[in-house]
Short mmCIF file of C-alpha atoms and ligand atoms in Angstrom, two decimals:
data_model
loop_
_atom_site.label_atom_id
_atom_site.label_comp_id
_atom_site.label_asym_id
_atom_site.label_seq_id
_atom_site.Cartn_x
_atom_site.Cartn_y
_atom_site.Cartn_z
CA MET E 87 -25.95 -46.46 -11.18
CA GLN E 88 -26.56 -50.06 -10.20
CA TYR E 89 -29.83 -51.82 -11.05
CA THR E 90 -31.07 -55.10 -9.59
CA ILE E 91 -33.92 -57.23 -10.91
CA PRO E 92 -35.22 -60.72 -10.09
CA ASP E 93 -34.37 -63.42 -12.64
CA TYR E 94 -38.03 -63.86 -13.70
CA TYR E 95 -38.32 -60.14 -14.54
CA LYS E 96 -38.16 -60.63 -18.31
CA GLU E 97 -40.77 -63.40 -18.24
CA PHE E 98 -43.45 -60.83 -17.49
CA THR E 99 -45.68 -59.39 -20.19
CA CYS E 100 -48.98 -57.74 -19.42
CA ILE E 101 -51.79 -60.03 -20.61
CA ALA E 102 -54.16 -57.03 -20.89
CA ASP E 103 -57.69 -58.13 -21.84
CA LYS E 104 -56.96 -61.70 -20.71
CA CYS E 105 -56.19 -60.56 -17.17
CA GLU E 106 -58.60 -61.95 -14.57
CA ASP E 107 -58.47 -58.80 -12.44
CA THR E 108 -57.16 -55.83 -14.36
CA CYS E 109 -55.08 -53.22 -12.55
CA CYS E 110 -57.12 -50.55 -14.39
CA ALA E 111 -60.01 -50.99 -11.97
CA GLY E 112 -60.53 -50.95 -8.24
CA TRP E 113 -58.07 -48.22 -7.25
CA LYS E 114 -57.51 -44.57 -8.01
CA ILE E 115 -54.68 -43.92 -10.43
CA VAL E 116 -52.80 -40.73 -9.64
CA ILE E 117 -51.40 -38.94 -12.69
CA ASP E 118 -47.92 -37.46 -12.44
CA LYS E 119 -47.57 -33.74 -13.20
CA LYS E 120 -45.68 -34.22 -16.46
CA SER E 121 -48.33 -36.54 -17.90
CA LEU E 122 -51.17 -34.36 -16.67
CA ASN E 123 -49.63 -31.43 -18.46
CA LYS E 124 -49.19 -33.52 -21.62
CA TYR E 125 -52.86 -34.56 -21.48
CA LYS E 126 -53.92 -30.89 -21.43
CA HIS E 127 -52.33 -30.46 -24.85
CA VAL E 128 -53.85 -33.47 -26.61
CA LYS E 129 -55.32 -32.43 -29.95
CA GLY E 130 -57.80 -33.97 -32.38
CA LYS E 131 -60.86 -36.10 -31.83
CA PHE E 132 -59.44 -37.82 -28.72
CA TRP E 133 -59.43 -34.49 -26.88
CA PHE E 134 -63.06 -34.80 -25.81
CA THR E 135 -62.50 -38.33 -24.37
CA MET E 136 -59.47 -36.98 -22.53
CA LEU E 137 -61.39 -34.03 -21.20
CA LYS E 138 -64.16 -36.10 -19.64
CA SER E 139 -61.97 -39.00 -18.44
CA VAL E 140 -59.55 -37.04 -16.28
CA ASP E 141 -60.37 -35.45 -12.96
CA TRP E 142 -58.22 -32.39 -13.64
CA ILE E 143 -58.49 -30.98 -10.13
CA ARG E 144 -57.52 -34.11 -8.23
CA GLY E 145 -55.09 -35.28 -10.95
CA ILE E 146 -56.57 -38.78 -11.25
CA PHE E 147 -58.37 -40.79 -13.91
CA ARG E 148 -62.14 -40.82 -13.49
CA GLN E 149 -63.85 -44.13 -12.78
CA ASP E 150 -67.30 -45.56 -13.48
CA LYS E 151 -69.64 -47.03 -10.84
CA GLU E 152 -67.68 -50.31 -10.85
CA LYS E 153 -64.48 -48.35 -10.23
CA ARG E 154 -63.20 -49.08 -13.73
CA CYS E 155 -60.85 -46.50 -15.21
CA ALA E 156 -62.68 -44.21 -17.67
CA PHE E 157 -60.23 -45.22 -20.42
CA LEU E 158 -60.89 -48.93 -20.00
CA ASN E 159 -63.19 -50.14 -22.78
CA ASP E 160 -65.64 -53.07 -22.77
CA CYS E 161 -62.91 -55.41 -24.03
CA ASN E 162 -60.73 -54.47 -21.02
CA LEU E 163 -58.29 -52.59 -23.21
CA CYS E 164 -56.99 -49.07 -22.62
CA GLU E 165 -58.42 -46.48 -25.04
CA MET E 166 -55.57 -44.08 -24.34
CA TYR E 167 -53.01 -46.74 -25.25
CA ALA E 168 -54.99 -47.65 -28.38
CA ASN E 169 -55.36 -44.04 -29.56
CA LEU E 170 -52.21 -42.29 -28.38
CA GLY E 171 -49.70 -45.14 -27.97
CA GLU E 172 -47.68 -46.54 -25.06
CA LYS E 173 -45.74 -43.33 -24.50
CA SER E 174 -48.91 -41.48 -23.58
CA LEU E 175 -49.39 -43.54 -20.41
CA CYS E 176 -48.78 -41.81 -17.08
CA LYS E 177 -45.88 -42.92 -14.88
CA THR E 178 -48.01 -45.23 -12.72
CA CYS E 179 -49.50 -47.07 -15.71
CA ARG E 180 -46.16 -47.23 -17.51
CA LEU E 181 -44.35 -48.64 -14.49
CA TYR E 182 -46.90 -51.03 -12.99
CA PRO E 183 -46.36 -53.81 -11.93
CA ARG E 184 -42.74 -52.76 -11.57
CA HIS E 185 -41.85 -51.57 -8.09
CA VAL E 186 -38.72 -49.48 -7.58
CA GLU E 187 -36.87 -49.02 -4.30
CA GLU E 188 -34.42 -46.11 -4.46
CA PHE E 189 -31.10 -45.89 -2.67
CA GLU E 190 -28.05 -43.74 -3.37
CA ASP E 191 -26.70 -44.90 -6.76
CA VAL E 192 -28.90 -48.00 -6.61
CA ARG E 193 -32.31 -48.92 -8.01
CA GLU E 194 -33.86 -52.21 -6.95
CA ILE E 195 -36.67 -53.19 -9.28
CA THR E 196 -39.14 -55.93 -8.43
CA LEU E 197 -42.44 -57.00 -9.95
CA SER E 198 -45.40 -56.55 -7.64
CA ILE E 199 -47.32 -59.70 -6.79
CA SER E 200 -50.50 -57.60 -6.80
CA CYS E 201 -50.54 -58.33 -10.55
CA PRO E 202 -52.09 -61.77 -11.16
CA GLU E 203 -49.65 -62.52 -13.97
CA VAL E 204 -46.61 -61.77 -11.78
CA ALA E 205 -48.13 -63.81 -8.94
CA ARG E 206 -48.60 -66.70 -11.36
CA ILE E 207 -45.00 -66.53 -12.64
CA LEU E 208 -43.64 -66.49 -9.10
CA MET E 209 -45.87 -69.31 -7.86
CA GLU E 210 -44.96 -71.53 -10.80
CA LYS E 211 -41.26 -71.01 -10.24
CA LYS E 212 -39.67 -74.02 -8.57
CA GLU E 213 -36.01 -72.94 -8.47
CA PRO E 214 -34.76 -70.40 -5.92
CA VAL E 215 -35.09 -66.84 -7.25
CA ARG E 216 -31.80 -65.17 -8.18
CA PHE E 217 -31.23 -61.45 -8.41
CA LEU E 218 -29.34 -59.96 -11.33
CA THR E 219 -27.36 -56.78 -11.18
CA TYR E 220 -26.22 -54.48 -13.96
CA GLU E 221 -24.70 -51.02 -14.22
CA LYS E 222 -25.86 -48.00 -16.20
CA GLU E 223 -24.31 -44.60 -16.55
CA GLY E 224 -25.15 -41.99 -13.96
CA GLU E 225 -24.30 -41.10 -10.40
CA GLU E 226 -26.16 -39.42 -7.61
CA GLU E 227 -25.60 -38.24 -4.09
CA TYR E 228 -28.25 -38.13 -1.40
CA GLU E 229 -28.05 -35.43 1.22
CA GLU E 230 -28.94 -37.78 4.03
CA PHE E 231 -27.97 -41.34 3.37
CA ASP E 232 -25.96 -43.70 5.54
CA PRO E 233 -23.89 -45.84 3.14
CA PHE E 234 -22.38 -47.79 6.04
CA LEU E 235 -25.82 -48.84 7.34
CA TYR E 236 -27.01 -49.58 3.79
CA SER E 237 -24.05 -51.80 3.07
CA MET E 238 -24.64 -53.71 6.34
CA LEU E 239 -28.31 -54.17 5.39
CA VAL E 240 -27.37 -55.46 1.94
CA ASP E 241 -24.99 -58.00 3.52
CA ALA E 242 -27.67 -59.04 6.02
CA ARG E 243 -30.26 -59.39 3.27
CA ASP E 244 -27.90 -61.52 1.14
CA ALA E 245 -27.38 -63.79 4.14
CA MET E 246 -31.12 -63.95 4.84
CA LEU E 247 -31.90 -64.87 1.24
CA GLU E 248 -29.25 -67.57 1.35
CA ILE E 249 -30.75 -68.97 4.56
CA LEU E 250 -34.29 -68.83 3.18
CA GLN E 251 -33.27 -70.66 0.01
CA ASP E 252 -31.37 -73.41 1.78
CA ARG E 253 -33.90 -76.21 1.28
CA GLU E 254 -31.84 -78.67 3.31
CA HIS E 255 -33.62 -77.30 6.37
CA SER E 256 -37.28 -76.88 7.26
CA LEU E 257 -38.88 -73.54 6.46
CA LYS E 258 -39.60 -73.12 10.15
CA ILE E 259 -35.89 -73.23 11.00
CA ARG E 260 -35.06 -70.86 8.14
CA VAL E 261 -37.67 -68.38 9.35
CA GLY E 262 -36.37 -68.67 12.92
CA LEU E 263 -32.86 -67.87 11.72
CA ILE E 264 -33.82 -64.72 9.81
CA LEU E 265 -35.99 -63.48 12.67
CA GLY E 266 -33.19 -64.16 15.13
CA MET E 267 -30.66 -62.38 12.94
CA ALA E 268 -32.92 -59.34 12.47
CA HIS E 269 -33.69 -59.25 16.18
CA ASP E 270 -29.99 -59.17 17.10
CA LEU E 271 -29.14 -56.66 14.37
CA GLN E 272 -31.86 -54.37 15.68
CA GLY E 273 -30.26 -54.54 19.13
CA ARG E 274 -26.84 -53.61 17.73
CA PHE E 275 -28.36 -50.82 15.66
CA ASN E 276 -30.18 -49.39 18.70
CA ARG E 277 -26.96 -49.48 20.72
CA GLU E 278 -25.10 -47.86 17.82
CA GLN E 279 -22.84 -50.87 17.42
CA LEU E 280 -23.03 -51.19 13.65
CA PHE E 281 -19.38 -52.17 13.49
CA SER E 282 -20.23 -55.53 15.13
CA CYS E 283 -23.16 -56.45 12.87
CA GLU E 284 -21.03 -58.57 10.52
CA GLU E 285 -20.40 -60.92 13.42
CA VAL E 286 -24.20 -61.34 13.92
CA ILE E 287 -24.70 -62.00 10.20
CA GLU E 288 -22.00 -64.66 10.17
CA ARG E 289 -23.24 -66.27 13.40
CA TYR E 290 -26.71 -66.94 12.04
CA GLN E 291 -25.31 -68.80 9.06
CA THR E 292 -23.63 -71.49 11.14
CA LYS E 293 -24.65 -75.00 12.15
CA SER E 294 -24.67 -74.02 15.80
CA ALA E 295 -27.21 -71.24 15.08
CA ARG E 296 -29.53 -73.82 13.52
CA LYS E 297 -29.04 -76.06 16.56
CA PHE E 298 -29.75 -73.11 18.84
CA VAL E 299 -32.99 -72.18 17.02
CA ARG E 300 -34.16 -75.81 17.01
CA LYS E 301 -33.49 -76.16 20.74
CA LEU E 302 -35.11 -72.88 21.65
CA TRP E 303 -38.23 -73.75 19.71
CA LYS E 304 -38.49 -77.11 21.43
CA GLU E 305 -38.17 -75.53 24.85
CA GLU E 306 -40.41 -72.55 24.15
CA LYS E 307 -43.01 -74.38 22.08
CA PRO E 308 -46.38 -72.67 22.64
CA SER E 309 -49.34 -74.75 23.78
CA VAL E 310 -52.18 -75.56 21.37
CA GLN E 311 -54.25 -72.84 23.04
CA GLU E 312 -51.45 -70.24 22.79
CA ARG E 313 -50.81 -71.07 19.15
CA TRP E 314 -54.48 -70.65 18.28
CA GLU E 315 -54.73 -67.37 20.20
CA MET E 316 -51.57 -66.02 18.60
CA ALA E 317 -52.67 -66.95 15.06
CA HIS E 318 -56.16 -65.55 15.60
CA LYS E 319 -54.82 -62.29 17.06
CA MET E 320 -52.43 -61.81 14.15
CA PHE E 321 -55.18 -62.49 11.64
CA ARG E 322 -57.56 -60.04 13.34
CA GLU E 323 -54.96 -57.29 12.97
CA LEU E 324 -55.82 -57.23 9.28
CA TYR E 325 -59.11 -55.53 10.19
CA GLU E 326 -57.12 -52.56 11.54
CA LEU E 327 -55.96 -51.68 8.03
CA GLU E 328 -57.52 -49.29 5.56
CA LEU E 329 -59.99 -51.16 3.36
CA LEU E 330 -59.29 -50.75 -0.35
CA ARG E 331 -61.81 -53.17 -1.83
CA GLU E 332 -65.19 -54.04 -0.36
CA ASP E 333 -64.86 -57.76 -1.07
CA TRP E 334 -61.65 -57.95 0.99
CA ASP E 335 -63.54 -57.60 4.27
CA MET E 336 -65.89 -60.40 3.24
CA LEU E 337 -62.94 -62.65 2.47
CA LEU E 338 -61.37 -61.89 5.85
CA MET E 339 -64.56 -62.60 7.77
CA GLU E 340 -65.20 -65.82 5.91
CA SER E 341 -61.60 -67.00 6.44
CA GLU E 342 -61.64 -66.07 10.13
CA GLU E 343 -64.81 -68.08 10.64
CA LEU E 344 -63.41 -71.12 8.83
CA LEU E 345 -60.08 -71.07 10.64
CA TYR E 346 -60.63 -69.96 14.20
CA SER E 347 -64.28 -70.21 15.21
CA HIS E 348 -64.16 -73.83 16.41
CA GLY E 349 -61.50 -73.44 19.07
CA ALA E 350 -57.87 -74.34 19.61
CA ASP E 351 -58.08 -78.12 19.07
CA ALA E 352 -60.02 -77.76 15.84
CA TYR E 353 -57.46 -75.21 14.61
CA LYS E 354 -54.65 -77.61 15.41
CA GLY E 355 -56.41 -80.40 13.51
CA ILE E 356 -57.08 -78.22 10.47
CA SER E 357 -53.49 -76.95 10.43
CA SER E 358 -52.00 -80.46 10.62
CA ASP E 359 -54.30 -81.76 7.87
CA PHE E 360 -53.51 -78.82 5.64
CA LYS E 361 -49.79 -79.22 6.25
CA ARG E 362 -50.01 -82.90 5.30
CA TRP E 363 -52.01 -82.11 2.19
CA ALA E 364 -49.62 -79.30 1.24
CA LYS E 365 -46.62 -81.61 1.59
CA GLU E 366 -48.12 -84.41 -0.48
CA GLU E 367 -50.08 -82.55 -3.13
CA SER E 368 -48.71 -79.08 -3.60
CA ASN E 369 -45.59 -76.91 -3.73
CA ILE E 370 -46.71 -74.72 -0.87
CA GLN E 371 -43.38 -74.97 0.99
CA ILE E 372 -41.56 -73.63 -2.08
CA GLN E 373 -44.29 -71.06 -2.71
CA ALA E 374 -44.02 -69.79 0.87
CA GLU E 375 -40.24 -69.54 0.42
CA GLN E 376 -40.72 -67.49 -2.77
CA LEU E 377 -43.06 -65.15 -0.89
CA LEU E 378 -40.62 -64.68 1.97
CA VAL E 379 -37.81 -63.97 -0.49
CA TYR E 380 -40.05 -61.48 -2.32
CA PHE E 381 -40.98 -59.55 0.83
CA ILE E 382 -37.45 -59.55 2.27
CA PHE E 383 -35.86 -58.47 -1.01
CA THR E 384 -38.40 -55.72 -1.62
CA TYR E 385 -38.60 -54.11 1.80
CA PHE E 386 -35.69 -55.05 4.06
CA CYS E 387 -33.12 -52.48 2.89
CA GLY E 388 -35.72 -49.71 3.37
CA ALA E 389 -34.60 -49.91 7.01
CA VAL E 390 -31.78 -47.57 5.97
CA TYR E 391 -34.38 -44.77 6.14
CA ASP E 392 -36.20 -45.68 9.35
CA GLY E 393 -34.03 -48.13 11.27
CA ARG E 394 -36.91 -50.66 11.58
CA ILE E 395 -34.82 -53.74 10.87
CA TYR E 396 -36.76 -56.27 12.94
CA ALA E 397 -40.18 -54.89 11.95
CA LYS E 398 -39.34 -55.37 8.24
CA VAL E 399 -38.49 -59.02 8.73
CA GLN E 400 -41.51 -59.59 10.96
CA MET E 401 -43.67 -58.02 8.28
CA ALA E 402 -42.29 -60.40 5.65
CA VAL E 403 -42.93 -63.38 7.93
CA ILE E 404 -46.41 -62.26 8.98
CA SER E 405 -47.46 -61.38 5.43
CA THR E 406 -46.43 -64.86 4.32
CA PHE E 407 -48.28 -66.29 7.32
CA HIS E 408 -51.44 -64.34 6.43
CA ILE E 409 -51.36 -65.57 2.84
CA TYR E 410 -50.76 -69.12 4.10
CA GLU E 411 -53.80 -68.78 6.41
CA LEU E 412 -55.93 -67.53 3.51
CA TRP E 413 -54.84 -70.55 1.45
CA LYS E 414 -55.72 -72.81 4.39
CA ALA E 415 -59.16 -71.23 4.81
CA ARG E 416 -59.95 -71.65 1.11
CA TRP E 417 -58.76 -75.27 1.32
CA ILE E 418 -61.24 -75.86 4.18
CA LYS E 419 -64.01 -74.18 2.20
CA ASN E 420 -63.25 -76.41 -0.80
CA GLU E 421 -63.24 -79.49 1.43
CA GLY E 422 -59.59 -80.33 0.97
CA GLU E 423 -58.81 -78.75 -2.40
CA LEU E 424 -56.87 -75.66 -3.42
CA THR E 425 -56.16 -74.92 -7.07
CA PRO E 426 -53.07 -73.09 -8.39
CA GLU E 427 -55.45 -70.34 -9.59
CA GLU E 428 -56.75 -69.87 -6.05
CA ILE E 429 -53.21 -69.73 -4.66
CA VAL E 430 -52.50 -66.89 -7.09
CA GLU E 431 -55.82 -65.14 -6.47
CA LEU E 432 -55.47 -64.99 -2.67
CA MET E 433 -51.90 -63.82 -2.95
CA TYR E 434 -52.53 -60.91 -5.33
CA ARG E 435 -55.62 -59.82 -3.39
CA TYR E 436 -53.56 -59.68 -0.18
CA SER E 437 -50.84 -57.72 -1.93
CA ARG E 438 -53.34 -55.22 -3.38
CA GLU E 439 -54.71 -54.44 0.07
CA ILE E 440 -51.41 -54.21 1.90
CA GLU E 441 -48.71 -53.21 -0.53
CA HIS E 442 -50.65 -50.61 -2.49
CA SER E 443 -51.54 -48.42 0.42
CA ASP E 444 -48.74 -46.43 2.06
CA LYS E 445 -51.07 -46.10 5.02
CA ASN E 446 -51.39 -49.86 5.33
CA LEU E 447 -47.68 -50.51 4.96
CA GLU E 448 -46.99 -47.95 7.68
CA ARG E 449 -49.74 -49.36 9.95
CA MET E 450 -48.44 -52.89 9.47
CA GLU E 451 -44.96 -51.82 10.48
CA LYS E 452 -46.30 -49.96 13.49
CA MET E 453 -48.18 -53.11 14.52
CA MET E 454 -44.92 -55.01 14.24
CA LEU E 455 -43.28 -52.48 16.55
CA ARG E 456 -46.21 -52.72 18.97
CA ASP E 457 -46.69 -56.51 18.99
CA ARG E 458 -43.24 -57.92 18.66
CA LEU E 459 -43.26 -61.43 17.33
CA PRO E 460 -41.40 -63.63 19.83
CA TRP E 461 -39.11 -64.96 17.12
CA TYR E 462 -38.19 -68.12 19.02
CA ARG E 463 -41.84 -69.25 19.36
CA GLY E 464 -42.48 -70.79 15.97
S1 SF4 Z 115 -52.81 -56.62 -13.44
FE1 SF4 Z 115 -50.92 -57.19 -14.53
S2 SF4 Z 115 -51.53 -58.53 -16.24
FE2 SF4 Z 115 -53.39 -57.55 -15.40
S3 SF4 Z 115 -53.72 -55.76 -16.73
FE3 SF4 Z 115 -52.51 -55.06 -14.98
S4 SF4 Z 115 -50.31 -55.29 -15.55
FE4 SF4 Z 115 -51.57 -56.45 -17.03
#
């Protein structure tokens, strides 16, 4: 079995009570069957705490009025961990913030940016992220798995990551190239021409592809009005998603007002000023690259199960765009300031809403299938 992890994987340690927004509050934690069964057999004085802290019928941990897990004490530490040890934790608590994508004979493990500490590590990282692979004993065979498609997707993803991390070129060009590549691969996939995908992958790594994207963008450049409408429409799509935390809606409304309520020209002015500020006083270009790499690495190869190649890349681009817009809105609110802590905060809050709801991930992808991003209109 092959395992892949990002190079910052080992830098992560849970900071527990020092965490600004603990993962033990705000969402329901589903207990796996094995752990639930183990909890039924706990003995001694902890049994009563266990009995009243678990919703045995729904198989979840109970929460208080503030949606804090019943095991979370006033010092933000887990009572189960303290009394029964690390091994007592259920699968979700043991794994988080690790995220595992499963393919035949392959496990790709990432760290979810919904954890503030992971988000901080990633946002502080200046060098391009590398992915490390190692082997462990064990083999498996899936009944329905297309190894040919998977291997094409892995090659395409490697090429996309290489393009995204090539800092010789503007992020806009890099994004155009990966969207273009995914768009063409989707066409070949739909026409059942997988055998010719390698040619597409190679084509988008050439100088002439960069020239082509640059030219197309110049010719197809949207007007100020179109750009504002497009950005506003994409942002408003976030309201179509299932709401996980009450304060998320407030953040969206406030950001929408700050960004789009003064019309197209004002939006253009704000965007140019923010871009200038970001270039001179922050690492936002690198941080946006790290986000794109994170989303592409985590989700792209999942297309082996649903064939949504272009939607996965669009989702990575649009998620990065949404986070960028949230950063911009906070920068306006702060009158031209944005701290590293706020960059991290907005990013993990976005991830908690989108990535931790299967419903939201599915809805986002469906939106991508419905409203196809014209990849050449940057
Ligand atoms: S969100 Fe991350 S750092 Fe915070 S308590 Fe959970 S795992 Fe630890």
